[in-house]
Short mmCIF file of C-alpha atoms and ligand atoms in Angstrom, two decimals:
data_model
loop_
_atom_site.label_atom_id
_atom_site.label_comp_id
_atom_site.label_asym_id
_atom_site.label_seq_id
_atom_site.Cartn_x
_atom_site.Cartn_y
_atom_site.Cartn_z
CA MET A 1 69.80 79.81 101.93
CA LYS A 2 72.39 77.10 102.35
CA ILE A 3 76.01 77.60 103.24
CA THR A 4 78.88 75.21 103.59
CA ASP A 5 81.90 76.28 105.63
CA GLU A 6 85.09 74.62 104.50
CA THR A 7 87.47 76.92 106.32
CA SER A 8 87.83 74.79 109.43
CA ASN A 9 87.98 71.12 110.33
CA ALA A 10 84.53 71.33 111.80
CA PRO A 11 81.83 69.40 109.98
CA ALA A 12 80.41 71.36 107.09
CA LEU A 13 77.93 73.87 108.40
CA ARG A 14 74.57 73.99 106.71
CA ILE A 15 72.35 76.78 107.77
CA SER A 16 68.88 77.30 106.47
CA ALA A 17 67.69 80.84 106.54
CA GLY A 18 64.21 80.44 107.91
CA GLY A 19 64.42 80.93 111.63
CA TYR A 20 66.84 83.74 112.25
CA SER A 21 64.73 86.82 112.31
CA LYS A 22 61.22 87.88 111.73
CA TRP A 23 59.83 90.69 109.75
CA ARG A 24 56.31 91.81 109.57
CA ASN A 25 54.24 94.14 107.57
CA VAL A 26 52.71 96.99 109.42
CA GLU A 27 49.14 97.93 108.73
CA ALA A 28 49.17 99.61 105.34
CA ARG A 29 48.56 103.33 105.58
CA PRO A 30 49.39 106.18 103.25
CA LEU A 31 52.13 108.42 104.59
CA ASP A 32 51.51 111.62 102.76
CA ALA A 33 49.52 112.85 99.83
CA THR A 34 52.13 111.68 97.30
CA SER A 35 52.72 108.23 98.77
CA ARG A 36 52.15 105.32 96.44
CA CYS A 37 53.40 102.59 98.74
CA ALA A 38 52.46 101.66 102.29
CA MET A 39 55.15 101.74 104.94
CA GLU A 40 56.73 98.42 105.82
CA LYS A 41 58.83 97.46 108.82
CA ILE A 42 61.57 94.88 108.95
CA PHE A 43 62.75 93.76 112.35
CA VAL A 44 66.48 93.19 112.82
CA ASN A 45 66.57 90.71 115.64
CA LEU A 46 69.65 91.41 117.75
CA GLY A 47 68.37 91.03 121.29
CA ALA A 48 68.85 94.27 123.23
CA ALA A 49 70.30 95.89 120.10
CA SER A 50 67.29 95.02 117.89
CA TYR A 51 65.88 97.69 115.66
CA GLU A 52 63.51 98.29 112.84
CA ILE A 53 64.00 99.27 109.23
CA PHE A 54 61.12 101.48 108.06
CA ILE A 55 60.56 101.47 104.30
CA GLY A 56 58.12 103.71 102.46
CA GLU A 57 57.68 106.86 100.43
CA GLY A 58 57.70 110.23 102.13
CA ILE A 59 58.55 108.85 105.56
CA LEU A 60 61.30 111.26 106.61
CA SER A 61 58.95 113.60 108.43
CA GLY A 62 58.38 110.71 110.86
CA VAL A 63 61.98 110.61 112.13
CA GLY A 64 61.25 113.39 114.64
CA ALA A 65 58.34 111.47 116.16
CA PHE A 66 60.56 108.39 116.44
CA ILE A 67 63.21 110.34 118.38
CA SER A 68 60.76 112.26 120.55
CA GLY A 69 60.50 110.93 124.09
CA LYS A 70 63.20 108.28 123.56
CA PHE A 71 66.31 110.41 123.34
CA THR A 72 67.58 113.87 124.28
CA PRO A 73 65.82 116.23 121.85
CA LYS A 74 69.05 117.12 120.07
CA ALA A 75 70.33 115.68 116.80
CA LEU A 76 73.48 116.09 114.75
CA ILE A 77 72.62 115.48 111.10
CA VAL A 78 75.64 114.29 109.12
CA THR A 79 74.96 114.73 105.43
CA GLN A 80 76.13 116.20 102.11
CA GLU A 81 74.95 119.42 100.54
CA LYS A 82 73.20 117.91 97.50
CA ILE A 83 71.35 115.34 99.57
CA PHE A 84 70.31 117.82 102.19
CA ASP A 85 69.08 120.28 99.54
CA ALA A 86 67.10 117.59 97.73
CA HIS A 87 65.57 115.69 100.65
CA GLY A 88 66.30 117.55 103.90
CA GLN A 89 63.13 119.60 104.30
CA PRO A 90 60.71 116.89 105.49
CA LEU A 91 63.33 115.58 107.91
CA THR A 92 64.03 118.95 109.53
CA ASP A 93 60.32 119.90 109.49
CA GLY A 94 59.56 116.69 111.38
CA LEU A 95 62.34 117.36 113.90
CA ALA A 96 61.20 120.94 114.44
CA ALA A 97 57.59 119.83 114.87
CA GLN A 98 58.72 117.64 117.78
CA GLY A 99 60.85 120.40 119.35
CA ILE A 100 64.11 118.62 118.51
CA ALA A 101 67.10 120.94 118.10
CA TYR A 102 69.35 119.94 115.21
CA ASP A 103 72.67 120.91 113.72
CA VAL A 104 73.48 120.06 110.11
CA ALA A 105 77.10 119.06 109.42
CA LEU A 106 77.89 118.89 105.72
CA ILE A 107 80.73 116.59 104.72
CA PRO A 108 82.47 116.58 101.33
CA ASP A 109 81.35 114.19 98.57
CA GLY A 110 83.27 111.02 97.84
CA GLU A 111 85.12 108.21 99.56
CA THR A 112 88.01 110.57 100.40
CA ALA A 113 85.79 112.18 103.07
CA LYS A 114 85.87 109.00 105.15
CA THR A 115 88.87 110.03 107.24
CA LEU A 116 89.76 110.48 110.89
CA ARG A 117 90.28 114.16 110.06
CA GLU A 118 86.63 114.52 108.95
CA ALA A 119 85.53 112.49 111.97
CA GLU A 120 87.43 114.88 114.22
CA LYS A 121 85.63 117.86 112.67
CA LEU A 122 82.36 116.12 113.45
CA PHE A 123 83.42 115.44 117.04
CA THR A 124 84.17 119.15 117.42
CA ARG A 125 80.79 119.97 116.00
CA ALA A 126 79.09 117.54 118.38
CA ILE A 127 80.91 118.97 121.42
CA GLU A 128 80.13 122.55 120.42
CA PHE A 129 76.50 121.65 119.86
CA GLY A 130 76.32 120.05 123.30
CA LEU A 131 75.41 116.57 122.08
CA ASP A 132 75.10 114.29 125.11
CA ARG A 133 75.07 110.51 125.45
CA LYS A 134 71.38 110.27 124.69
CA SER A 135 71.40 112.66 121.77
CA VAL A 136 71.18 111.27 118.28
CA VAL A 137 73.49 111.25 115.29
CA ILE A 138 71.52 111.04 112.05
CA ALA A 139 73.53 109.73 109.09
CA PHE A 140 71.58 111.07 106.11
CA GLY A 141 73.07 110.06 102.77
CA GLY A 142 74.83 107.27 100.92
CA GLY A 143 77.45 104.81 102.06
CA VAL A 144 80.14 107.40 102.79
CA VAL A 145 77.83 109.38 105.06
CA GLY A 146 76.57 106.22 106.77
CA ASP A 147 80.06 104.89 107.42
CA LEU A 148 81.50 108.20 108.67
CA GLY A 149 78.41 109.34 110.59
CA GLY A 150 78.11 105.84 112.05
CA PHE A 151 81.76 105.87 113.09
CA VAL A 152 81.29 109.21 114.86
CA ALA A 153 78.18 107.87 116.64
CA ALA A 154 80.08 104.71 117.63
CA THR A 155 82.99 106.58 119.18
CA TYR A 156 81.77 109.98 120.43
CA LEU A 157 81.32 109.70 124.21
CA ARG A 158 81.95 105.94 123.69
CA GLY A 159 78.81 105.67 121.63
CA VAL A 160 75.60 107.62 121.12
CA PRO A 161 72.34 106.63 119.39
CA LEU A 162 72.51 106.48 115.60
CA ILE A 163 69.73 106.72 113.04
CA GLN A 164 70.56 105.73 109.50
CA ILE A 165 68.70 107.42 106.65
CA PRO A 166 70.24 105.89 103.52
CA THR A 167 69.53 107.77 100.30
CA THR A 168 71.28 105.63 97.68
CA LEU A 169 70.16 102.17 96.58
CA LEU A 170 73.43 100.65 97.76
CA ALA A 171 73.15 102.20 101.21
CA GLN A 172 69.48 101.21 101.45
CA VAL A 173 70.05 97.55 100.64
CA ASP A 174 73.39 97.06 102.30
CA SER A 175 75.56 99.52 104.21
CA SER A 176 72.92 101.14 106.44
CA VAL A 177 71.86 97.78 107.86
CA GLY A 178 74.05 95.67 110.11
CA GLY A 179 76.06 98.14 112.15
CA LYS A 180 79.34 98.31 110.26
CA THR A 181 80.89 101.76 110.56
CA ALA A 182 84.35 102.85 109.46
CA VAL A 183 86.75 105.42 108.15
CA ASN A 184 89.61 104.77 105.76
CA HIS A 185 93.33 104.80 106.48
CA ALA A 186 95.90 105.94 103.94
CA LEU A 187 96.89 102.27 103.62
CA GLY A 188 93.44 100.84 103.09
CA LYS A 189 89.69 101.20 103.00
CA ASN A 190 87.53 100.81 106.14
CA LEU A 191 90.52 99.79 108.25
CA ILE A 192 89.41 101.78 111.31
CA GLY A 193 85.91 101.14 112.51
CA ALA A 194 83.45 99.64 114.94
CA PHE A 195 80.25 97.68 114.99
CA HIS A 196 77.54 100.08 116.12
CA GLN A 197 73.96 99.14 115.34
CA PRO A 198 71.57 101.97 114.51
CA ARG A 199 68.45 102.51 116.61
CA ALA A 200 66.43 102.61 113.39
CA VAL A 201 66.87 102.79 109.63
CA PHE A 202 64.50 104.99 107.63
CA ILE A 203 64.45 104.16 103.93
CA ASP A 204 62.57 106.71 101.85
CA LEU A 205 62.01 105.24 98.41
CA LYS A 206 61.43 108.72 97.01
CA CYS A 207 65.20 109.23 97.13
CA LEU A 208 65.63 106.63 94.39
CA ALA A 209 63.72 108.67 91.82
CA THR A 210 66.44 111.30 91.50
CA LEU A 211 69.45 109.04 91.86
CA PRO A 212 71.91 109.07 88.91
CA GLU A 213 71.75 105.88 86.82
CA ARG A 214 75.23 104.83 87.91
CA GLU A 215 74.17 104.87 91.56
CA ILE A 216 71.22 102.61 90.74
CA LYS A 217 73.52 100.22 88.89
CA SER A 218 75.93 100.20 91.79
CA GLY A 219 73.14 99.29 94.22
CA LEU A 220 71.94 96.56 91.86
CA GLY A 221 75.31 94.83 92.25
CA GLU A 222 74.48 94.19 95.92
CA VAL A 223 70.83 93.38 95.15
CA VAL A 224 71.84 90.65 92.67
CA LYS A 225 74.26 89.31 95.30
CA TYR A 226 71.35 88.55 97.66
CA GLY A 227 69.68 86.51 94.95
CA VAL A 228 72.83 84.44 94.51
CA ILE A 229 73.71 83.88 98.16
CA SER A 230 70.27 83.54 99.71
CA ASP A 231 67.24 83.27 97.52
CA GLU A 232 66.84 81.85 94.03
CA LYS A 233 63.22 83.02 93.91
CA PHE A 234 64.46 86.57 94.38
CA PHE A 235 67.04 86.09 91.62
CA THR A 236 64.25 84.94 89.30
CA TYR A 237 62.20 87.98 90.34
CA LEU A 238 65.09 90.21 89.29
CA GLU A 239 65.31 88.44 85.92
CA THR A 240 61.58 88.72 85.34
CA ASN A 241 61.43 92.37 86.34
CA ALA A 242 64.73 93.63 84.92
CA ASP A 243 63.06 96.16 82.60
CA LYS A 244 60.87 97.52 85.38
CA ILE A 245 63.90 97.83 87.62
CA LEU A 246 65.72 99.80 84.94
CA SER A 247 62.74 102.12 84.58
CA ARG A 248 62.54 102.39 88.42
CA ASP A 249 58.97 101.12 88.67
CA ALA A 250 57.97 102.17 92.19
CA GLU A 251 56.38 98.88 93.21
CA VAL A 252 59.24 96.78 91.94
CA MET A 253 61.87 99.03 93.52
CA ALA A 254 59.99 98.83 96.82
CA HIS A 255 60.05 95.04 96.61
CA ILE A 256 63.74 94.73 95.80
CA VAL A 257 64.72 97.09 98.63
CA LYS A 258 62.48 95.29 101.09
CA ARG A 259 63.57 91.80 100.10
CA SER A 260 67.25 92.76 100.17
CA CYS A 261 66.85 94.24 103.65
CA GLU A 262 65.01 91.13 104.85
CA LEU A 263 67.78 88.89 103.59
CA LYS A 264 70.50 91.08 105.09
CA ALA A 265 68.61 91.29 108.40
CA GLU A 266 68.48 87.48 108.57
CA VAL A 267 72.20 87.13 108.09
CA VAL A 268 73.11 89.93 110.52
CA ALA A 269 70.73 88.58 113.17
CA ALA A 270 72.44 85.20 112.92
CA ASP A 271 75.99 86.52 113.00
CA GLU A 272 76.32 90.16 113.97
CA ARG A 273 80.13 90.21 114.24
CA GLU A 274 80.95 88.22 111.09
CA ALA A 275 82.24 85.15 112.89
CA GLY A 276 80.63 82.79 110.38
CA LEU A 277 77.51 83.20 108.31
CA ARG A 278 77.88 86.95 107.72
CA ARG A 279 80.91 86.21 105.57
CA ILE A 280 78.54 85.15 102.79
CA LEU A 281 77.73 88.83 102.29
CA ASN A 282 81.24 89.08 100.88
CA PHE A 283 80.33 87.09 97.78
CA GLY A 284 82.02 88.92 94.92
CA HIS A 285 83.87 91.23 97.28
CA THR A 286 87.30 89.56 97.30
CA LEU A 287 87.98 90.48 93.69
CA ALA A 288 85.84 93.64 93.93
CA HIS A 289 88.05 95.11 96.66
CA ALA A 290 91.17 94.31 94.64
CA VAL A 291 89.67 95.92 91.52
CA GLU A 292 88.69 99.02 93.50
CA GLU A 293 92.11 99.30 95.09
CA GLU A 294 93.96 98.79 91.80
CA THR A 295 91.90 101.58 90.22
CA HIS A 296 92.32 103.86 93.26
CA TYR A 297 88.57 103.88 93.99
CA GLU A 298 88.13 106.16 90.98
CA LYS A 299 87.01 104.00 88.07
CA TYR A 300 84.32 101.78 89.57
CA ARG A 301 81.53 102.44 92.03
CA HIS A 302 81.53 99.77 94.75
CA GLY A 303 78.56 97.83 93.35
CA GLU A 304 80.05 97.92 89.86
CA ALA A 305 83.20 96.28 91.20
CA VAL A 306 81.03 93.76 93.05
CA ALA A 307 79.41 92.77 89.73
CA ILE A 308 82.83 91.95 88.27
CA GLY A 309 83.80 90.25 91.52
CA MET A 310 80.71 88.04 91.46
CA VAL A 311 81.51 86.90 87.94
CA GLY A 312 85.06 86.11 89.12
CA ALA A 313 83.81 84.15 92.14
CA ALA A 314 81.22 82.29 90.06
CA ARG A 315 83.82 81.37 87.42
CA ILE A 316 86.21 80.13 90.12
CA SER A 317 83.32 78.09 91.55
CA CYS A 318 82.73 76.57 88.11
CA GLU A 319 86.45 75.89 87.58
CA LEU A 320 86.43 74.01 90.91
CA LYS A 321 83.29 72.16 89.73
CA LYS A 322 81.19 73.54 92.55
CA THR A 323 78.69 75.18 90.24
CA SER A 324 77.60 74.73 86.64
CA ALA A 325 78.56 76.79 83.61
CA GLU A 326 74.81 77.45 83.16
CA ASN A 327 74.65 79.12 86.57
CA VAL A 328 77.61 81.34 85.71
CA THR A 329 76.01 82.34 82.41
CA ARG A 330 72.69 83.05 84.14
CA LEU A 331 74.43 85.38 86.58
CA GLU A 332 76.43 87.15 83.85
CA ASN A 333 73.30 87.58 81.73
CA LEU A 334 71.40 89.30 84.51
CA LEU A 335 74.28 91.65 85.28
CA GLN A 336 74.55 92.48 81.59
CA ARG A 337 70.82 93.17 81.39
CA PHE A 338 71.44 95.72 84.12
CA LYS A 339 74.12 97.16 81.81
CA MET A 340 76.84 96.35 84.27
CA LEU A 341 80.43 95.66 83.30
CA THR A 342 81.32 92.04 83.98
CA ARG A 343 85.03 92.20 83.09
CA CYS A 344 87.90 94.37 84.32
CA ALA A 345 89.77 94.67 81.04
CA GLY A 346 93.21 96.25 81.25
CA LEU A 347 94.00 95.32 84.85
CA ASP A 348 96.88 93.02 85.72
CA ALA A 349 95.78 89.59 86.97
CA ASP A 350 98.96 88.93 88.97
CA LYS A 351 98.67 92.25 90.76
CA LEU A 352 95.01 91.68 91.50
CA TYR A 353 95.90 88.28 92.92
CA ARG A 354 98.47 89.83 95.26
CA VAL A 355 96.03 92.52 96.39
CA THR A 356 93.43 89.92 97.43
CA PHE A 357 95.77 88.97 100.29
CA ARG A 358 95.60 92.51 101.68
CA ASP A 359 91.83 92.26 102.13
CA LYS A 360 90.90 92.64 105.80
CA LYS A 361 88.84 89.46 105.56
CA THR A 362 92.04 87.48 104.96
CA VAL A 363 92.83 85.43 108.06
CA GLY A 364 96.13 83.65 108.72
CA GLY A 365 97.27 84.31 105.15
CA LEU A 366 94.24 82.50 103.71
CA VAL A 367 91.81 84.32 101.47
CA ASN A 368 88.32 83.19 102.39
CA TRP A 369 86.50 82.90 99.08
CA VAL A 370 82.72 82.82 99.02
CA LEU A 371 81.93 80.38 96.23
CA MET A 372 78.67 79.61 94.52
CA LYS A 373 77.07 76.18 94.40
CA ASN A 374 73.57 77.02 93.29
CA PHE A 375 71.41 80.10 93.50
CA GLY A 376 70.69 80.36 97.21
CA GLU A 377 73.58 78.08 98.12
CA VAL A 378 77.13 79.22 98.70
CA GLU A 379 80.26 77.82 100.26
CA ILE A 380 83.07 79.51 102.14
CA CYS A 381 86.35 78.15 101.00
CA GLY A 382 89.65 78.94 102.68
CA GLY A 383 92.30 79.05 100.03
CA VAL A 384 91.61 78.50 96.35
CA PRO A 385 94.65 77.28 94.36
CA GLU A 386 96.69 80.16 92.96
CA ALA A 387 96.60 78.76 89.42
CA VAL A 388 92.79 78.71 89.44
CA VAL A 389 92.43 82.27 90.72
CA LYS A 390 95.02 83.60 88.27
CA LYS A 391 93.40 81.79 85.34
CA ILE A 392 90.02 83.35 86.09
CA PHE A 393 91.45 86.80 86.84
CA GLY A 394 93.47 86.56 83.61
CA GLY A 395 90.31 85.96 81.59
CA LEU A 396 88.49 88.90 83.15
CA CYS A 397 91.50 91.19 82.66
CA ASN A 398 91.62 90.17 78.97
CA GLY A 399 87.95 91.04 78.62
CA ASP A 400 86.96 87.36 78.03
N1 LIG B 501 78.45 94.74 103.54
C1 LIG B 501 78.78 93.52 104.16
C2 LIG B 501 78.31 93.43 105.57
O1 LIG B 501 77.57 94.27 106.03
O2 LIG B 501 78.69 92.51 106.26
#
């Protein structure tokens, strides 16, 4: 991974990924009778706040054993009805087997549940259940559950232990790792939040088998992003295995989740609070956030918007002669093989341009664009000329 920072007068910063964090494979062992993959661990190296990401099939019954002896044996599970019905049994069986009392708080589906009002209901639930400072909040679901449950864990009693159990591909490869938690405000997404690292992340690959196709596609937007920003070899792996990914081949899915988590763990370990390097995770997100906002978070799943946003960022990079047209085509081709939209036809380029300035990553009126140089090499660029951004947005809005 190489990154150039052109947002300050400091000499260009080049950071090579190698030394930030370590991950290791744990001795392979089957987890239950239906397991096809061994469990893996990825270490997120954050000093006293370090934690592990456990990845495997059928691993949710192990959450209870992880909690036992470390925390008060009391857990508030924040989840949604469909997820809890489909995957909750092994989790609660494992908690019960360890004598851990649990309360299950079901939140509504959809981004609109990420509000202070829902958080307050969860605080009430936690107080009534007698959750103390060493009790655990378990966020068991996709990105909405992780963000809201994480926010409650970050703020209740000034912070209680959090375990993330992401059940969508997007949450597994991105939002459950790195400690970002938030709720939305009427004036914008994720505007109220806190960094609060989980004590562990449990990724059960079995959850992917029943995920709707759109959820897989949405997660793939973030997966492809890692290939662009950090690891050309991984990008090539995605190209080579595109058909297997679409058919959810267990081994290939396990690899893409693991590799994505490794790459995210490296970045987070190097820059937990997004002072520098972590900004590269926003590749594709400047336009994506504008597209989501302009369509009221209804038309595109987050990762779908990221796919369009990556094409926009790559085309801007090419227009500024930072990357080649071949690289842009290679990226577009892979996204199209994953049947992802790569244009935002019908939207207004001027409006999108204005909305990019409302992004919370905008500092001092400058939009920090993450631009592509090569696969595995990006550059952070403070302020791209308006004419260039509007030209590229115009093309995407025309469907070109
Ligand atoms: N999803 C971007 C980040 O975690 O920084």
